[in-house]
Coordinates of C-alpha atoms in Angstrom, one line a residue:
L1 CA 27.3 -42.8 124.1
L2 CA 24.6 -45.4 124.9
T3 CA 24.7 -46.6 121.3
V4 CA 28.4 -47.1 121.5
L5 CA 28.2 -48.9 124.8
K6 CA 25.4 -51.1 123.4
A7 CA 27.5 -51.9 120.3
V8 CA 30.5 -52.8 122.4
L9 CA 28.5 -55.1 124.7
E10 CA 26.8 -56.7 121.7
V11 CA 29.9 -57.8 119.8
R12 CA 32.3 -58.2 122.8
K13 CA 31.9 -61.9 123.3
P14 CA 31.9 -63.0 119.6
S15 CA 34.8 -60.6 119.0
I16 CA 36.9 -61.9 121.8
F17 CA 36.3 -65.6 120.9
G18 CA 36.7 -64.8 117.2
E19 CA 40.1 -63.3 117.7
I20 CA 41.2 -66.2 119.9
I21 CA 39.9 -68.7 117.3
I22 CA 42.0 -67.1 114.6
G23 CA 45.0 -67.2 116.9
I24 CA 44.4 -70.9 117.5
T25 CA 44.4 -71.7 113.8
F26 CA 48.0 -70.5 113.6
I27 CA 49.2 -73.1 116.1
P28 CA 50.0 -75.6 113.3
I29 CA 52.3 -73.0 111.7
L30 CA 54.2 -72.5 114.9
A31 CA 54.6 -76.3 115.1
L32 CA 56.5 -76.5 111.8
E33 CA 60.2 -77.3 112.1
G34 CA 63.2 -76.8 109.8
I35 CA 63.3 -74.3 107.0
E36 CA 59.5 -74.2 106.7
G37 CA 59.2 -73.3 110.4
K38 CA 61.8 -70.5 110.1
M39 CA 60.0 -69.2 107.0
F40 CA 56.4 -69.0 108.3
S41 CA 56.7 -68.7 112.1
P42 CA 57.3 -64.9 111.8
L43 CA 53.9 -64.8 110.1
A44 CA 52.2 -66.6 112.9
F45 CA 53.8 -64.5 115.6
T46 CA 53.0 -61.3 113.7
V47 CA 49.3 -62.2 113.3
A48 CA 49.1 -63.3 117.0
I49 CA 50.6 -60.0 118.2
T50 CA 48.3 -58.0 115.8
L51 CA 45.2 -59.9 117.0
V52 CA 46.0 -59.1 120.6
S53 CA 46.6 -55.4 119.9
T54 CA 43.5 -55.0 117.6
L55 CA 41.3 -56.8 120.2
F56 CA 42.4 -54.3 122.8
L57 CA 41.9 -51.4 120.5
S58 CA 38.5 -52.5 119.3
I59 CA 37.1 -52.9 122.9
F60 CA 38.7 -50.0 124.7
V61 CA 40.0 -47.4 122.2
I62 CA 37.7 -47.4 119.2
P63 CA 34.5 -46.9 121.3
V64 CA 36.1 -43.9 122.9
I65 CA 37.0 -42.4 119.5
C66 CA 33.5 -43.2 118.2
A67 CA 31.9 -41.4 121.2
I68 CA 34.1 -38.3 120.6
V69 CA 34.0 -38.2 116.8
L70 CA 30.6 -39.5 115.8
K71 CA 27.7 -37.1 115.8
P72 CA 24.0 -38.1 116.7
Q73 CA 22.3 -38.4 113.3
P74 CA 20.3 -41.0 111.4
E75 CA 22.3 -43.9 110.0
K76 CA 22.9 -43.6 106.2
E77 CA 23.2 -46.8 104.2
S78 CA 25.8 -46.7 101.5
I79 CA 24.7 -47.3 97.9
I80 CA 27.0 -50.3 97.7
M81 CA 25.3 -52.0 100.7
K82 CA 21.9 -51.0 99.5
Y83 CA 22.3 -52.9 96.2
A84 CA 24.2 -55.7 98.0
K85 CA 21.2 -56.3 100.4
K86 CA 18.8 -56.0 97.5
S87 CA 20.6 -58.7 95.6
Y88 CA 21.2 -60.9 98.7
L89 CA 17.7 -61.0 100.0
P90 CA 16.1 -63.0 97.2
L91 CA 19.1 -65.4 97.2
L92 CA 18.6 -65.8 101.0
H93 CA 14.9 -66.6 100.6
F94 CA 15.6 -69.1 97.8
S95 CA 18.3 -70.9 99.9
M96 CA 15.9 -71.1 102.9
K97 CA 13.1 -72.5 100.8
H98 CA 15.3 -74.9 98.8
K99 CA 17.6 -76.1 101.5
F100 CA 18.1 -79.5 99.9
V101 CA 19.1 -77.9 96.6
V102 CA 21.7 -75.6 98.2
L103 CA 23.1 -78.5 100.3
T104 CA 23.2 -80.8 97.3
V105 CA 25.1 -78.3 95.1
S106 CA 27.5 -77.6 98.0
A107 CA 28.0 -81.3 98.6
I108 CA 28.7 -81.9 94.9
F109 CA 31.4 -79.2 94.8
L110 CA 32.8 -80.6 98.0
I111 CA 33.1 -84.1 96.5
L112 CA 34.7 -82.6 93.4
T113 CA 37.2 -80.9 95.7
F114 CA 38.2 -84.1 97.4
I115 CA 38.6 -85.7 93.9
I116 CA 40.8 -82.9 92.7
I117 CA 43.1 -82.8 95.8
P118 CA 45.1 -86.0 95.0
R119 CA 45.5 -84.6 91.4
L120 CA 46.9 -81.3 92.5
G121 CA 50.4 -82.5 92.9
T122 CA 52.6 -81.8 95.9
E123 CA 55.9 -80.1 96.5
F124 CA 57.8 -78.7 99.4
I125 CA 58.3 -75.0 98.5
P126 CA 58.0 -73.4 95.1
I127 CA 61.3 -72.7 93.4
I128 CA 62.3 -69.1 93.8
D129 CA 63.8 -67.2 90.9
E130 CA 66.9 -65.9 92.5
G131 CA 68.2 -64.2 89.4
A132 CA 71.4 -66.2 89.8
F133 CA 73.0 -69.3 88.4
D134 CA 74.6 -72.3 90.0
M135 CA 75.8 -75.5 88.5
D136 CA 78.1 -78.5 89.4
I137 CA 79.9 -80.7 86.9
V138 CA 81.4 -84.1 87.7
L139 CA 84.2 -85.7 85.7
L140 CA 85.6 -89.2 85.9
P141 CA 87.4 -90.0 89.2
G142 CA 91.2 -89.7 89.0
V143 CA 91.1 -87.1 86.2
S144 CA 94.2 -84.9 86.1
L145 CA 94.0 -81.2 87.0
D146 CA 95.1 -80.2 83.5
K147 CA 92.4 -82.2 81.9
A148 CA 89.8 -81.0 84.4
M149 CA 90.8 -77.4 83.6
E150 CA 90.6 -78.0 79.9
I151 CA 87.0 -79.4 80.2
N152 CA 86.0 -76.6 82.6
Q153 CA 87.2 -74.0 80.1
L154 CA 85.1 -75.7 77.4
V155 CA 82.0 -75.6 79.7
G156 CA 82.6 -72.0 80.5
K157 CA 82.9 -71.1 76.8
K158 CA 79.5 -72.7 76.1
L159 CA 77.9 -70.9 79.0
K160 CA 79.2 -67.6 77.8
E161 CA 77.3 -68.1 74.5
F162 CA 74.0 -67.2 76.4
P163 CA 73.6 -63.5 76.6
E164 CA 71.2 -63.8 79.6
L165 CA 74.2 -65.0 81.8
Q166 CA 76.0 -61.9 82.8
T167 CA 78.8 -63.3 85.0
V168 CA 80.0 -66.8 85.7
V169 CA 82.8 -68.0 87.9
S170 CA 84.1 -71.6 88.4
R171 CA 85.9 -73.3 91.2
T172 CA 87.6 -76.6 90.7
G173 CA 87.8 -78.7 93.8
Q174 CA 85.1 -76.6 95.5
T175 CA 81.5 -75.8 95.3
G176 CA 80.4 -72.6 93.6
V177 CA 79.2 -70.7 96.7
A178 CA 81.0 -72.3 99.6
L179 CA 84.3 -73.6 100.8
D180 CA 83.6 -77.3 100.8
T181 CA 86.7 -79.1 99.5
R182 CA 86.3 -81.7 96.9
G183 CA 88.4 -83.5 94.3
V184 CA 89.6 -82.0 91.0
D185 CA 86.9 -84.1 89.3
R186 CA 84.3 -81.7 90.6
T187 CA 83.8 -78.1 89.6
G188 CA 81.3 -75.6 90.9
Y189 CA 79.9 -72.7 88.8
V190 CA 78.1 -69.7 90.2
G191 CA 77.0 -66.7 88.2
V192 CA 74.6 -63.8 87.9
L193 CA 71.8 -63.5 85.3
T194 CA 71.0 -60.2 83.7
P195 CA 67.7 -58.6 84.9
K196 CA 64.7 -60.2 83.2
S197 CA 63.7 -56.8 81.7
E198 CA 66.9 -56.8 79.7
W199 CA 66.5 -60.2 78.1
K200 CA 66.2 -59.9 74.4
R201 CA 64.4 -63.3 74.0
D202 CA 61.0 -64.0 75.4
I203 CA 61.9 -67.1 77.4
T204 CA 61.5 -68.3 81.0
R205 CA 64.3 -69.2 83.4
E206 CA 63.3 -72.9 83.0
E207 CA 63.6 -72.6 79.2
L208 CA 67.0 -71.0 79.5
T209 CA 68.2 -73.7 81.9
N210 CA 67.0 -76.4 79.4
E211 CA 69.0 -74.7 76.6
M212 CA 72.1 -74.7 78.8
R213 CA 71.6 -78.4 79.5
E214 CA 71.4 -79.2 75.8
S215 CA 74.5 -77.2 75.1
I216 CA 76.6 -78.9 77.9
E217 CA 75.3 -82.4 77.0
E218 CA 77.4 -82.2 73.9
I219 CA 80.6 -82.6 76.0
P220 CA 81.2 -86.3 76.6
G221 CA 82.2 -87.9 79.9
I222 CA 80.7 -85.3 82.3
G223 CA 77.7 -85.2 84.6
F224 CA 76.1 -82.0 85.8
G225 CA 73.3 -80.5 87.9
F226 CA 71.7 -77.1 87.7
S227 CA 70.4 -75.1 90.7
Q228 CA 70.5 -71.7 92.3
P229 CA 72.9 -70.4 95.0
I230 CA 70.4 -70.1 97.9
Q231 CA 68.3 -73.1 96.8
C232 CA 71.3 -75.5 96.6
R233 CA 72.7 -74.4 99.9
I234 CA 69.3 -75.0 101.6
D235 CA 69.0 -78.4 100.0
D236 CA 72.6 -79.2 101.0
L237 CA 72.2 -78.2 104.6
V238 CA 68.8 -79.8 105.1
A239 CA 69.2 -83.1 103.2
G240 CA 72.9 -83.4 102.4
T241 CA 72.4 -83.0 98.7
R242 CA 72.5 -80.0 96.3
A243 CA 69.7 -81.5 94.2
Q244 CA 66.0 -81.4 94.8
L245 CA 65.7 -85.2 95.3
I246 CA 68.1 -87.9 96.5
I247 CA 67.6 -91.6 96.7
K248 CA 69.9 -93.3 99.2
L249 CA 70.6 -97.0 98.7
F250 CA 72.0 -98.7 101.8
G251 CA 74.0 -101.9 101.8
E252 CA 77.4 -103.5 102.6
N253 CA 79.1 -104.4 99.4
I254 CA 80.4 -101.5 97.3
D255 CA 80.2 -103.4 94.0
S256 CA 76.6 -104.4 94.7
L257 CA 75.7 -100.8 95.7
K258 CA 77.2 -99.5 92.4
N259 CA 75.4 -102.1 90.2
K260 CA 72.0 -101.5 91.9
A261 CA 72.5 -97.7 91.8
D262 CA 73.1 -98.0 88.1
E263 CA 69.9 -100.0 87.7
I264 CA 67.9 -97.4 89.7
A265 CA 69.4 -94.6 87.6
R266 CA 68.3 -96.3 84.4
V267 CA 64.8 -96.6 85.7
L268 CA 64.7 -93.0 86.8
S269 CA 66.1 -91.7 83.5
K270 CA 62.9 -93.0 81.8
I271 CA 60.4 -91.3 84.1
E272 CA 59.0 -88.0 82.8
G273 CA 60.1 -84.9 84.7
G274 CA 63.5 -86.1 85.9
T275 CA 66.6 -84.0 84.9
D276 CA 70.2 -83.7 86.0
L277 CA 70.4 -87.4 87.0
L278 CA 73.6 -88.2 88.7
A279 CA 74.6 -91.3 90.6
E280 CA 77.3 -90.9 93.2
K281 CA 80.7 -92.1 92.1
I282 CA 82.1 -94.6 94.6
T283 CA 84.4 -96.6 92.4
G284 CA 86.8 -95.8 89.5
Q285 CA 89.6 -94.2 91.4
P286 CA 93.0 -95.5 90.0
Y287 CA 95.3 -96.9 92.7
L288 CA 98.9 -97.8 92.4
T289 CA 99.1 -101.3 94.0
I290 CA 102.5 -102.7 95.1
E291 CA 102.3 -106.2 96.5
I292 CA 105.6 -107.2 98.1
D293 CA 106.6 -110.9 97.5
R294 CA 107.9 -112.2 100.8
S295 CA 109.6 -115.2 99.3
K296 CA 111.6 -113.0 96.8
I297 CA 112.8 -110.4 99.4
S298 CA 113.9 -113.2 101.7
R299 CA 116.4 -114.4 99.1
Y300 CA 118.1 -111.0 99.3
G301 CA 117.9 -110.8 103.1
L302 CA 115.4 -107.9 103.0
N303 CA 112.6 -107.1 105.3
I304 CA 109.2 -105.6 104.2
S305 CA 110.1 -102.4 106.0
D306 CA 113.3 -102.0 103.9
V307 CA 111.3 -102.2 100.6
Q308 CA 108.5 -100.0 102.0
N309 CA 111.0 -97.3 103.0
V310 CA 112.4 -97.1 99.4
I311 CA 108.8 -97.0 98.0
E312 CA 107.9 -94.2 100.4
I313 CA 111.0 -92.1 99.6
T314 CA 110.7 -92.5 95.8
V315 CA 107.0 -92.3 95.2
A316 CA 105.4 -90.4 98.2
G317 CA 108.4 -88.5 99.5
K318 CA 109.9 -88.5 102.9
S319 CA 111.2 -85.8 105.2
A320 CA 115.0 -85.8 105.3
S321 CA 115.6 -82.6 107.3
K322 CA 114.0 -79.3 108.4
F323 CA 114.5 -75.7 107.2
Y324 CA 114.2 -73.0 109.9
E325 CA 113.1 -69.5 109.1
E326 CA 112.9 -67.3 112.3
N327 CA 110.1 -69.0 114.4
R328 CA 108.8 -71.2 111.5
N329 CA 110.2 -74.5 110.3
F330 CA 109.5 -76.5 107.1
D331 CA 110.2 -80.2 106.2
I332 CA 112.7 -80.8 103.4
T333 CA 111.2 -83.7 101.5
V334 CA 113.2 -86.1 99.3
R335 CA 111.3 -87.5 96.3
L336 CA 112.1 -88.8 92.8
P337 CA 111.2 -86.5 89.9
E338 CA 107.9 -87.3 88.2
E339 CA 109.4 -88.8 85.1
Y340 CA 110.9 -91.6 87.2
R341 CA 107.6 -92.5 89.0
N342 CA 104.8 -91.9 86.4
S343 CA 104.2 -95.4 85.2
V344 CA 104.4 -99.0 86.3
E345 CA 107.7 -99.5 84.2
T346 CA 109.5 -96.6 85.8
I347 CA 108.4 -97.5 89.3
G348 CA 109.4 -101.1 88.7
S349 CA 112.9 -100.0 87.7
I350 CA 113.6 -98.3 91.1
L351 CA 116.6 -99.9 92.7
V352 CA 116.3 -101.3 96.2
P353 CA 119.7 -101.7 98.1
T354 CA 120.4 -105.0 99.8
K355 CA 122.7 -105.8 102.7
S356 CA 125.2 -107.4 100.4
G357 CA 125.6 -104.1 98.6
M358 CA 123.7 -105.2 95.5
N359 CA 120.8 -103.1 94.1
V360 CA 117.8 -105.0 93.0
P361 CA 115.0 -103.5 90.8
L362 CA 111.7 -103.2 92.6
T363 CA 109.9 -105.3 89.9
Q364 CA 111.9 -108.4 91.0
L365 CA 110.7 -107.9 94.6
A366 CA 107.0 -107.0 94.2
N367 CA 104.0 -107.1 91.8
I368 CA 103.2 -103.6 90.6
S369 CA 99.9 -102.6 88.9
F370 CA 97.3 -99.9 88.5
T371 CA 93.9 -101.0 89.8
E372 CA 90.5 -99.3 90.3
G373 CA 89.2 -98.8 93.8
P374 CA 86.7 -96.8 95.7
V375 CA 86.6 -93.0 95.3
Q376 CA 84.8 -92.5 98.6
I377 CA 82.7 -94.4 101.0
S378 CA 79.7 -92.6 102.3
R379 CA 77.8 -93.5 105.4
D380 CA 74.6 -92.4 107.1
D381 CA 74.0 -93.5 110.7
G382 CA 76.9 -95.9 110.4
L383 CA 75.5 -97.6 107.3
R384 CA 77.3 -97.7 104.0
R385 CA 75.2 -96.0 101.2
I386 CA 75.3 -94.6 97.7
G387 CA 73.2 -91.6 96.6
I388 CA 71.4 -91.0 93.3
E389 CA 70.6 -87.3 92.9
M390 CA 68.3 -85.5 90.4
N391 CA 66.1 -82.4 89.9
I392 CA 62.5 -82.4 88.9
Q393 CA 61.1 -80.1 86.2
G394 CA 57.7 -79.9 84.6
R395 CA 55.9 -81.9 87.3
D396 CA 55.5 -82.0 91.0
I397 CA 57.8 -84.0 93.3
G398 CA 55.1 -86.0 95.0
S399 CA 53.7 -87.6 91.8
F400 CA 57.3 -88.2 90.5
V401 CA 58.3 -90.0 93.7
K402 CA 55.1 -92.1 93.7
E403 CA 55.8 -93.2 90.1
A404 CA 59.5 -93.8 90.7
K405 CA 58.8 -96.0 93.8
E406 CA 56.4 -98.1 91.8
K407 CA 58.8 -98.6 88.9
I408 CA 61.8 -99.3 91.1
K409 CA 59.9 -101.8 93.1
E410 CA 58.8 -103.5 89.8
K411 CA 62.2 -103.5 87.9
V412 CA 64.9 -103.5 90.6
K413 CA 65.3 -106.4 92.9
L414 CA 67.4 -105.5 96.0
P415 CA 69.4 -108.1 97.8
A416 CA 68.6 -109.0 101.4
G417 CA 69.7 -106.2 103.7
Y418 CA 69.6 -103.5 101.1
F419 CA 67.0 -100.7 101.3
L420 CA 66.1 -97.3 99.9
T421 CA 65.3 -93.9 101.5
W422 CA 64.0 -90.8 99.8
G423 CA 65.4 -87.4 100.8
G424 CA 65.7 -83.8 99.7
Q425 CA 62.7 -81.6 99.2
F426 CA 60.4 -84.6 99.2
E427 CA 61.6 -85.5 102.7
N428 CA 61.0 -82.0 103.9
Q429 CA 57.5 -81.9 102.3
Q430 CA 56.5 -85.2 103.9
R431 CA 57.8 -84.1 107.3
A432 CA 55.9 -80.7 107.2
M433 CA 52.7 -82.3 106.0
N434 CA 52.8 -85.0 108.6
K435 CA 53.3 -82.4 111.3
L436 CA 50.3 -80.4 110.0
L437 CA 48.1 -83.5 109.9
I438 CA 48.8 -84.1 113.6
I439 CA 48.6 -80.5 114.9
G440 CA 45.7 -79.4 112.6
P441 CA 43.0 -81.6 114.1
V442 CA 44.2 -80.6 117.6
A443 CA 43.7 -76.9 116.7
I444 CA 40.2 -77.7 115.2
A445 CA 39.2 -79.5 118.4
L446 CA 40.3 -76.4 120.4
I447 CA 38.2 -74.2 118.1
L448 CA 35.2 -76.5 118.6
L449 CA 35.6 -76.3 122.3
L450 CA 35.6 -72.5 122.2
L451 CA 32.6 -72.5 120.0
F452 CA 30.8 -74.7 122.4
V453 CA 31.7 -72.3 125.3
T454 CA 30.4 -69.4 123.2
F455 CA 27.1 -70.9 122.2
R456 CA 26.6 -73.4 125.0
S457 CA 25.3 -75.6 122.2
I458 CA 27.2 -78.4 120.5
R459 CA 24.8 -78.2 117.5
L460 CA 25.6 -74.5 116.8
A461 CA 29.3 -75.2 117.3
L462 CA 29.2 -77.9 114.7
L463 CA 27.2 -75.6 112.4
V464 CA 30.1 -73.1 112.4
I465 CA 32.7 -75.9 112.0
T466 CA 30.9 -77.2 108.9
N467 CA 32.1 -74.0 107.2
L468 CA 35.7 -75.4 107.2
P469 CA 35.4 -78.2 104.7
F470 CA 33.3 -76.0 102.4
A471 CA 36.0 -73.3 102.6
L472 CA 38.3 -75.9 101.0
I473 CA 36.3 -75.7 97.7
G474 CA 37.5 -72.2 96.6
G475 CA 41.1 -72.8 97.8
V476 CA 41.4 -76.2 96.0
F477 CA 39.8 -75.0 92.8
S478 CA 41.9 -71.9 92.7
L479 CA 45.1 -74.0 93.0
W480 CA 43.8 -76.3 90.3
I481 CA 42.9 -73.5 87.9
S482 CA 46.1 -71.6 88.4
G483 CA 48.2 -74.7 87.9
L484 CA 49.9 -74.5 91.3
Y485 CA 50.9 -77.4 93.5
L486 CA 49.9 -78.2 97.1
S487 CA 52.9 -77.0 99.0
V488 CA 53.8 -75.7 102.5
P489 CA 52.8 -72.1 101.6
A490 CA 49.5 -73.4 100.2
S491 CA 48.9 -75.3 103.5
V492 CA 49.6 -72.2 105.5
G493 CA 47.1 -70.4 103.2
F494 CA 44.4 -73.0 104.1
I495 CA 45.2 -72.4 107.8
V496 CA 44.7 -68.6 107.4
L497 CA 41.5 -69.3 105.4
F498 CA 40.1 -71.6 108.1
G499 CA 40.5 -68.8 110.7
V500 CA 38.6 -66.2 108.7
A501 CA 35.9 -68.7 107.7
V502 CA 35.3 -69.6 111.3
L503 CA 35.2 -66.0 112.3
N504 CA 32.6 -65.1 109.7
G505 CA 30.5 -68.1 110.7
L506 CA 30.8 -67.1 114.4
V507 CA 29.7 -63.5 113.6
L508 CA 26.6 -64.7 111.7
V509 CA 25.5 -67.5 114.0
S510 CA 26.0 -65.6 117.2
H511 CA 23.9 -62.7 116.0
I512 CA 21.1 -65.0 115.0
A513 CA 21.2 -66.7 118.3
Q514 CA 21.2 -63.3 120.1
L515 CA 18.1 -62.2 118.2
R516 CA 16.4 -65.4 119.2
E517 CA 17.2 -64.9 122.9
E518 CA 16.9 -61.1 123.3
E519 CA 14.2 -60.1 120.8
S520 CA 12.2 -63.4 120.9
L521 CA 12.0 -63.5 117.1
S522 CA 10.7 -66.6 115.4
L523 CA 13.3 -68.9 113.7
N524 CA 12.8 -67.7 110.2
E525 CA 12.6 -64.0 111.2
A526 CA 15.8 -64.3 113.3
I527 CA 17.7 -66.0 110.4
I528 CA 16.6 -63.4 107.8
K529 CA 17.2 -60.4 110.1
G530 CA 20.5 -61.7 111.4
S531 CA 21.8 -62.6 107.9
M532 CA 20.9 -59.1 106.6
D533 CA 22.4 -57.4 109.7
R534 CA 25.7 -59.3 109.4
L535 CA 26.0 -59.0 105.6
R536 CA 28.2 -56.0 105.8
P537 CA 30.7 -57.3 108.4
V538 CA 31.0 -60.6 106.6
L539 CA 31.6 -59.0 103.2
M540 CA 34.0 -56.4 104.8
T541 CA 36.1 -59.2 106.4
A542 CA 36.3 -61.2 103.2
L543 CA 36.8 -58.3 100.8
I544 CA 39.5 -56.6 102.9
A545 CA 41.5 -59.9 103.1
I546 CA 41.0 -60.5 99.3
F547 CA 42.0 -56.9 98.3
S548 CA 45.1 -57.1 100.6
L549 CA 46.3 -60.3 98.9
I550 CA 45.7 -59.3 95.3
P551 CA 49.2 -57.6 95.0
M552 CA 50.7 -61.0 96.1
L553 CA 48.8 -62.7 93.3
Y554 CA 50.3 -60.5 90.6
S555 CA 53.7 -59.9 92.1
T556 CA 56.7 -60.9 90.0
S557 CA 59.5 -59.8 92.4
A558 CA 61.9 -62.2 94.1
G559 CA 60.1 -64.4 96.6
S560 CA 56.7 -64.0 94.9
E561 CA 56.7 -67.7 94.1
I562 CA 56.3 -68.5 97.8
Q563 CA 53.6 -65.8 98.3
K564 CA 51.5 -66.8 95.3
P565 CA 50.2 -70.2 96.6
L566 CA 49.3 -68.7 99.9
A567 CA 47.4 -65.8 98.4
T568 CA 45.7 -68.0 95.8
V569 CA 44.3 -70.3 98.4
V570 CA 43.1 -67.5 100.7
V571 CA 41.5 -65.5 97.9
G572 CA 39.7 -68.5 96.3
G573 CA 38.7 -69.9 99.6
L574 CA 37.3 -66.7 100.9
I575 CA 35.1 -66.4 97.8
S576 CA 33.5 -69.8 98.4
S577 CA 33.4 -69.6 102.2
T578 CA 31.8 -66.2 102.1
L579 CA 29.1 -67.4 99.7
L580 CA 28.5 -70.5 101.8
T581 CA 28.5 -68.5 105.0
L582 CA 25.7 -66.2 103.7
L583 CA 23.7 -69.0 102.0
L584 CA 24.4 -72.4 103.5
I585 CA 24.7 -71.5 107.2
P586 CA 21.3 -69.7 107.2
S587 CA 19.7 -72.7 105.4
L588 CA 21.2 -75.2 107.9
Y589 CA 20.5 -73.1 111.0
G590 CA 16.9 -74.2 111.0
W591 CA 17.9 -77.9 111.0
F592 CA 20.4 -77.4 113.8
E593 CA 17.8 -75.5 115.9
K594 CA 14.9 -77.7 115.0
R595 CA 14.3 -79.1 118.5
K596 CA 14.3 -75.7 120.1
A597 CA 11.9 -74.4 117.5
E598 CA 9.5 -77.4 118.1
K599 CA 9.5 -76.6 121.8
E600 CA 8.6 -73.0 121.1
I601 CA 5.6 -74.1 119.0

């Protein structure tokens, strides 16, 4: 019983502060907004609740169970820990004797880490393989419904040639997975892919999508964009586009917007990694223009309203009466048959009655022509704009946008008052990273404050904090080796990693300080004994976290794409932070406590 009470009192303070510190590291996750906040805030809340409950159990419940279950007997050291200590002790002696070598090697790896970080590439969230198919095609504005259906059937025929696509459904005038109304020049496709285990060809989803692109590109006069049902809806709700990236060009003149958008599209088409490039159609809609000649109608004693009334009845149709059916009523519309209003000649031959009783052809009273005009006018915040949408494949969004900005600035000269904004997943990624860059340092400052309260020494608090940058080494190298990008899940992984790294450093440094105060050991004796005593908890903390995340590294189920960057960062970072905790911190402890040791001498 005394042994249990002594153990509880010995670890109570570091344990409480360690749990609080891990909880503080999750503050940046709770500060995330938008889709990333909804995705990772449950993780932060779950960890916080778990930490509170485990802290309560470890202090009040576990000691009671130990007092009841454990029997008084000599402690037996496991074979694993016996060999672990046997291997660790010479490494510890070497690191303490060659502090400069250990610090230099660690600093070199840290410098390499900061060199690699800009080369990792950045993205918002890895693309999830939903096992589904979504595609939009865009035809020329003003296309007839019959022609649109003909092209859609041709596209559907080409898609059915791929055995991996189990079902595909198209909607003309709507998106594939929602009820957003659009013109007949747009058709949305949605489908289901067969399970990956049933694919007869050894190809990836990206390779299958590329083959579909090549097949549909053979059809002239269409634009298209590939996505997935959930992914495109998230992009649409967050950024107003169904593509991964959208460049919005703002300006006043529609023709200038179209011309500059075409220039930007040509520049983007030559950048590696861009696919499904599609500039928003704002012109090209055919309009029937009838300009009434006032001088001509005045010769026949007509008013403009007289001519407009005839045009409305013959071309657009006008309600002449109502039809009543029980409690419902319907307009009875008068309108000329299509064959009398389907061309400039037939419309021009429409007769307009005059007050003298003579009928005059419309062509003698007005100038009739078909002209092209705007299809739509899009605005953001009251400003007229045009969008250029595209997807990114084979590279990260961050490097693509950086290269695109440089080339657009070099090759496209915008008129005064015209400017660009970048949206889509790039906008989400920038927002999330900026939020983490603000909240992250605040959380580290709170951790430093708690460490100072724990040790009552700013030097020891800084010693534990130095473990954070060195914990980056394993996380960054693991991302680089695995070919993953720096994304929001990877950033969350670094946050989790920092919490565990600080906890391990706190456990080690607090025990060494305790040996110095309570047992009056010399500096080297306290460092060696404290490091050997805390070898097991440090290894257990790291190995448990590593083993629990290994299934996430090798998972291939839906959603594993988001879990993998987080698990990769934590596993790789724990390996490097554990080694540095066991070797670097004991080596540096003497430097941080040098003044105190000199006083003792």
